[in-house]
Amino acid sequence: YSVLGGKVVINAELSDARRNDVVWADRVIGTVDDLLQMESQLIHQLTDASTQALMSCTIRRAMVLPVPHLDSNALLLGGIAMMHRSTARDLDRSRELLDAVTNRHARVATPWAWMAKWHILNVIQGRSADAPTEFRQAIDIADRALDLEPHSSLALAIKGHLLCHLGVDLDKSRDLLLMATEVNPNDHNAWLYAGFWSTMWGDSGDAVRESERALDLSPLDPQRFFIEMLVAHSYLVANDLSKAINMCHQSLRRNRYYLATLRVLMTAQYEVGQVEDARQTLGQLLALQPDLSVSKFLSYGGQSKIRQRAADAMAGLGLPR
């Protein structure tokens, strides 16, 4: 780096020493005053860019290399990243990677917890032929993770999230989620799923508070679009429709193909009176999920008020029941 008056110039490089590859390099300019701040924009810029580059490199390798050639870290990170993408191919590859890492580390809780999460996303992306059965299969996997590590905040949060989606044993679901936030108050997944529980079944004020807490804890998360989608859900249940729409647009700029985000956006647009915009959003949904119907959407989980609002919007826009 070099300092020129009040300016600082940083030449940064991220290298993979194992393969002697440069993963990322950049030259950034900022002020010395900014660099000394607790919330330095320059540090955020460097961290965000290097994190995104590292994840992109991991995903590229996970997509093309045979599973035996990938180390366990690449298997897990690739599996997590690809499950949050939008295509059937990505979800299938994610499952393959997670299968491999659970086979290699059968007595480690974290890969099993993420495998349970994979089943949730398989359902909400509209790929499951029997959502309730798949959710119960995922609960068994989450229980396996908890048997291995009873105080895993990730496993506690994911099991609570599964029960929340099913709409059964809601008190136990809430207890698991609150336990996860107590075990690790800095686990954004625990707060995120607690916020989703409040969105589906609880108080709208709690939904917003818990969801925004998750957002604050994960400023550089590569799956930030997913967090923003669930925050938008909380704004929708609080009837802050303009904030829900804005948050959906923010999420879609990171991943414009994510079905759950499009469903929240369509619902908020319809309820605020932006019917033509809602119809266009429904068109995007149908382009990605041609077999979508109101009844198919309602089969994804428990019949909460927020799910019914989305179904009513779909029906109001002419989607077959």
Coordinates of C-alpha atoms in Angstrom, one line a residue, residues 26-201:
D26 CA -7.6 -5.4 -7.1
R27 CA -6.4 -1.9 -6.5
V28 CA -8.6 0.3 -4.3
I29 CA -8.3 3.9 -3.2
G30 CA -9.7 5.4 -0.1
T31 CA -9.0 7.9 2.6
V32 CA -6.8 7.3 5.7
D33 CA -9.6 8.6 7.9
D34 CA -12.0 6.0 6.5
L35 CA -9.5 3.2 7.1
L36 CA -9.3 4.1 10.8
Q37 CA -13.1 4.0 11.3
M38 CA -14.9 1.0 12.9
E39 CA -17.1 0.7 9.8
S40 CA -14.5 1.4 7.2
Q41 CA -16.0 1.4 3.7
L42 CA -12.6 0.5 2.3
I43 CA -12.3 -2.6 4.5
H44 CA -15.9 -3.6 3.6
Q45 CA -15.1 -3.2 -0.1
L46 CA -12.0 -5.4 0.2
T47 CA -13.6 -8.0 2.3
D48 CA -16.7 -8.2 0.2
A49 CA -14.8 -8.5 -3.1
S50 CA -12.3 -11.1 -1.8
T51 CA -15.1 -13.2 -0.2
Q52 CA -17.2 -13.2 -3.4
A53 CA -14.1 -14.1 -5.4
L54 CA -13.3 -17.0 -3.0
M55 CA -16.8 -18.3 -3.2
S56 CA -16.9 -18.0 -7.0
C57 CA -13.6 -19.9 -7.3
T58 CA -14.9 -22.6 -4.9
I59 CA -18.2 -22.9 -6.9
R60 CA -16.4 -23.1 -10.2
R61 CA -14.2 -26.0 -8.9
A62 CA -17.2 -27.7 -7.3
M63 CA -19.1 -27.6 -10.6
V64 CA -16.4 -29.1 -12.8
L65 CA -14.1 -31.3 -10.8
P66 CA -14.9 -34.9 -10.0
V67 CA -15.9 -35.3 -6.3
P68 CA -12.9 -37.3 -5.3
H69 CA -10.6 -34.4 -6.4
L70 CA -12.3 -31.9 -4.1
D71 CA -11.2 -31.4 -0.5
S72 CA -13.9 -31.5 2.3
N73 CA -13.9 -27.7 2.6
A74 CA -14.7 -27.3 -1.1
L75 CA -17.4 -30.0 -0.9
L76 CA -19.2 -28.3 2.0
L77 CA -18.8 -24.7 0.7
G78 CA -19.8 -25.8 -2.8
G79 CA -22.8 -27.7 -1.5
I80 CA -24.0 -24.7 0.6
A81 CA -23.5 -22.2 -2.2
M82 CA -25.1 -24.3 -5.0
M83 CA -28.2 -25.2 -2.9
H84 CA -29.0 -21.5 -2.8
R85 CA -28.8 -21.2 -6.6
S86 CA -31.8 -21.5 -8.8
T87 CA -31.5 -24.4 -11.3
A88 CA -32.3 -28.0 -10.9
R89 CA -28.7 -28.8 -12.0
D90 CA -27.3 -26.7 -9.2
L91 CA -29.5 -28.3 -6.6
D92 CA -28.6 -31.8 -7.9
R93 CA -24.9 -31.0 -7.8
S94 CA -25.3 -29.6 -4.3
R95 CA -26.9 -32.8 -3.1
E96 CA -24.0 -34.8 -4.7
L97 CA -21.4 -32.7 -2.9
L98 CA -23.2 -32.9 0.5
D99 CA -23.6 -36.7 0.1
A100 CA -19.9 -36.9 -0.4
V101 CA -19.0 -34.7 2.6
T102 CA -21.4 -36.6 4.9
N103 CA -19.8 -39.8 3.8
R104 CA -16.4 -38.5 4.5
H105 CA -17.3 -37.0 7.9
A106 CA -20.3 -39.1 9.1
R107 CA -19.8 -38.1 12.7
V108 CA -19.6 -34.4 12.2
A109 CA -22.9 -32.5 12.7
T110 CA -22.5 -29.6 10.3
P111 CA -22.7 -31.4 7.0
W112 CA -25.8 -33.3 8.2
A113 CA -27.4 -30.0 9.2
W114 CA -26.8 -28.5 5.8
M115 CA -28.2 -31.7 4.1
A116 CA -31.4 -31.1 6.1
K117 CA -31.4 -27.5 4.8
W118 CA -31.0 -28.9 1.3
H119 CA -34.4 -30.6 1.6
I120 CA -36.1 -27.4 2.7
L121 CA -34.8 -25.6 -0.4
N122 CA -35.7 -28.5 -2.7
V123 CA -39.3 -28.0 -1.5
I124 CA -39.5 -24.2 -1.6
Q125 CA -38.0 -24.3 -5.1
G126 CA -41.0 -26.3 -6.2
R127 CA -39.1 -29.6 -7.0
S128 CA -40.5 -31.9 -4.4
A129 CA -43.3 -34.3 -5.4
D130 CA -44.3 -34.8 -1.7
A131 CA -43.4 -31.8 0.4
P132 CA -44.6 -33.1 3.8
T133 CA -42.8 -36.4 3.4
E134 CA -39.6 -34.6 2.3
F135 CA -39.8 -32.3 5.3
R136 CA -40.1 -35.3 7.7
Q137 CA -37.1 -36.9 6.0
A138 CA -35.2 -33.7 6.6
I139 CA -36.2 -33.7 10.3
D140 CA -34.7 -37.2 10.6
I141 CA -31.5 -35.8 9.1
A142 CA -31.5 -32.8 11.5
D143 CA -32.0 -35.2 14.4
R144 CA -28.9 -37.1 13.3
A145 CA -27.0 -33.8 13.4
L146 CA -28.3 -33.1 16.9
D147 CA -27.4 -36.6 18.1
L148 CA -23.8 -35.9 17.1
E149 CA -23.8 -32.3 18.5
P150 CA -26.8 -31.5 20.7
H151 CA -25.8 -27.9 21.1
S152 CA -25.2 -27.1 17.4
S153 CA -27.0 -23.8 16.8
L154 CA -27.2 -24.6 13.1
A155 CA -28.8 -28.0 13.6
L156 CA -31.2 -26.6 16.3
A157 CA -32.2 -23.7 14.0
I158 CA -32.7 -26.0 10.9
K159 CA -34.8 -28.5 12.8
G160 CA -36.9 -25.6 14.2
H161 CA -37.2 -24.2 10.7
L162 CA -38.4 -27.6 9.4
L163 CA -41.2 -27.8 12.0
C164 CA -42.1 -24.2 11.2
H165 CA -42.6 -25.1 7.6
L166 CA -44.7 -28.1 8.4
G167 CA -46.9 -26.1 10.7
V168 CA -46.8 -28.9 13.4
D169 CA -45.5 -28.8 16.9
L170 CA -45.1 -25.0 16.7
D171 CA -44.2 -24.6 20.3
K172 CA -41.3 -27.0 20.0
S173 CA -40.3 -25.3 16.8
R174 CA -40.1 -21.9 18.6
D175 CA -38.2 -23.4 21.5
L176 CA -35.6 -24.9 19.3
L177 CA -35.1 -21.6 17.5
L178 CA -34.8 -19.6 20.7
M179 CA -32.4 -22.2 22.0
A180 CA -30.3 -21.7 18.9
T181 CA -30.1 -18.0 19.5
E182 CA -29.1 -18.6 23.1
V183 CA -26.5 -21.2 22.3
N184 CA -24.9 -18.8 19.7
P185 CA -26.3 -15.3 19.7
N186 CA -24.1 -14.5 16.7
D187 CA -25.5 -17.2 14.5
H188 CA -27.4 -15.4 11.8
N189 CA -29.2 -18.6 10.7
A190 CA -30.7 -18.9 14.2
W191 CA -32.1 -15.3 14.1
L192 CA -33.2 -15.7 10.5
Y193 CA -35.3 -18.8 11.1
A194 CA -36.6 -17.3 14.4
G195 CA -37.8 -14.3 12.3
F196 CA -39.4 -16.6 9.8
W197 CA -41.2 -18.4 12.6
S198 CA -42.6 -15.1 13.8
T199 CA -43.5 -14.2 10.2
M200 CA -45.4 -17.4 9.7
W201 CA -47.0 -18.0 13.1

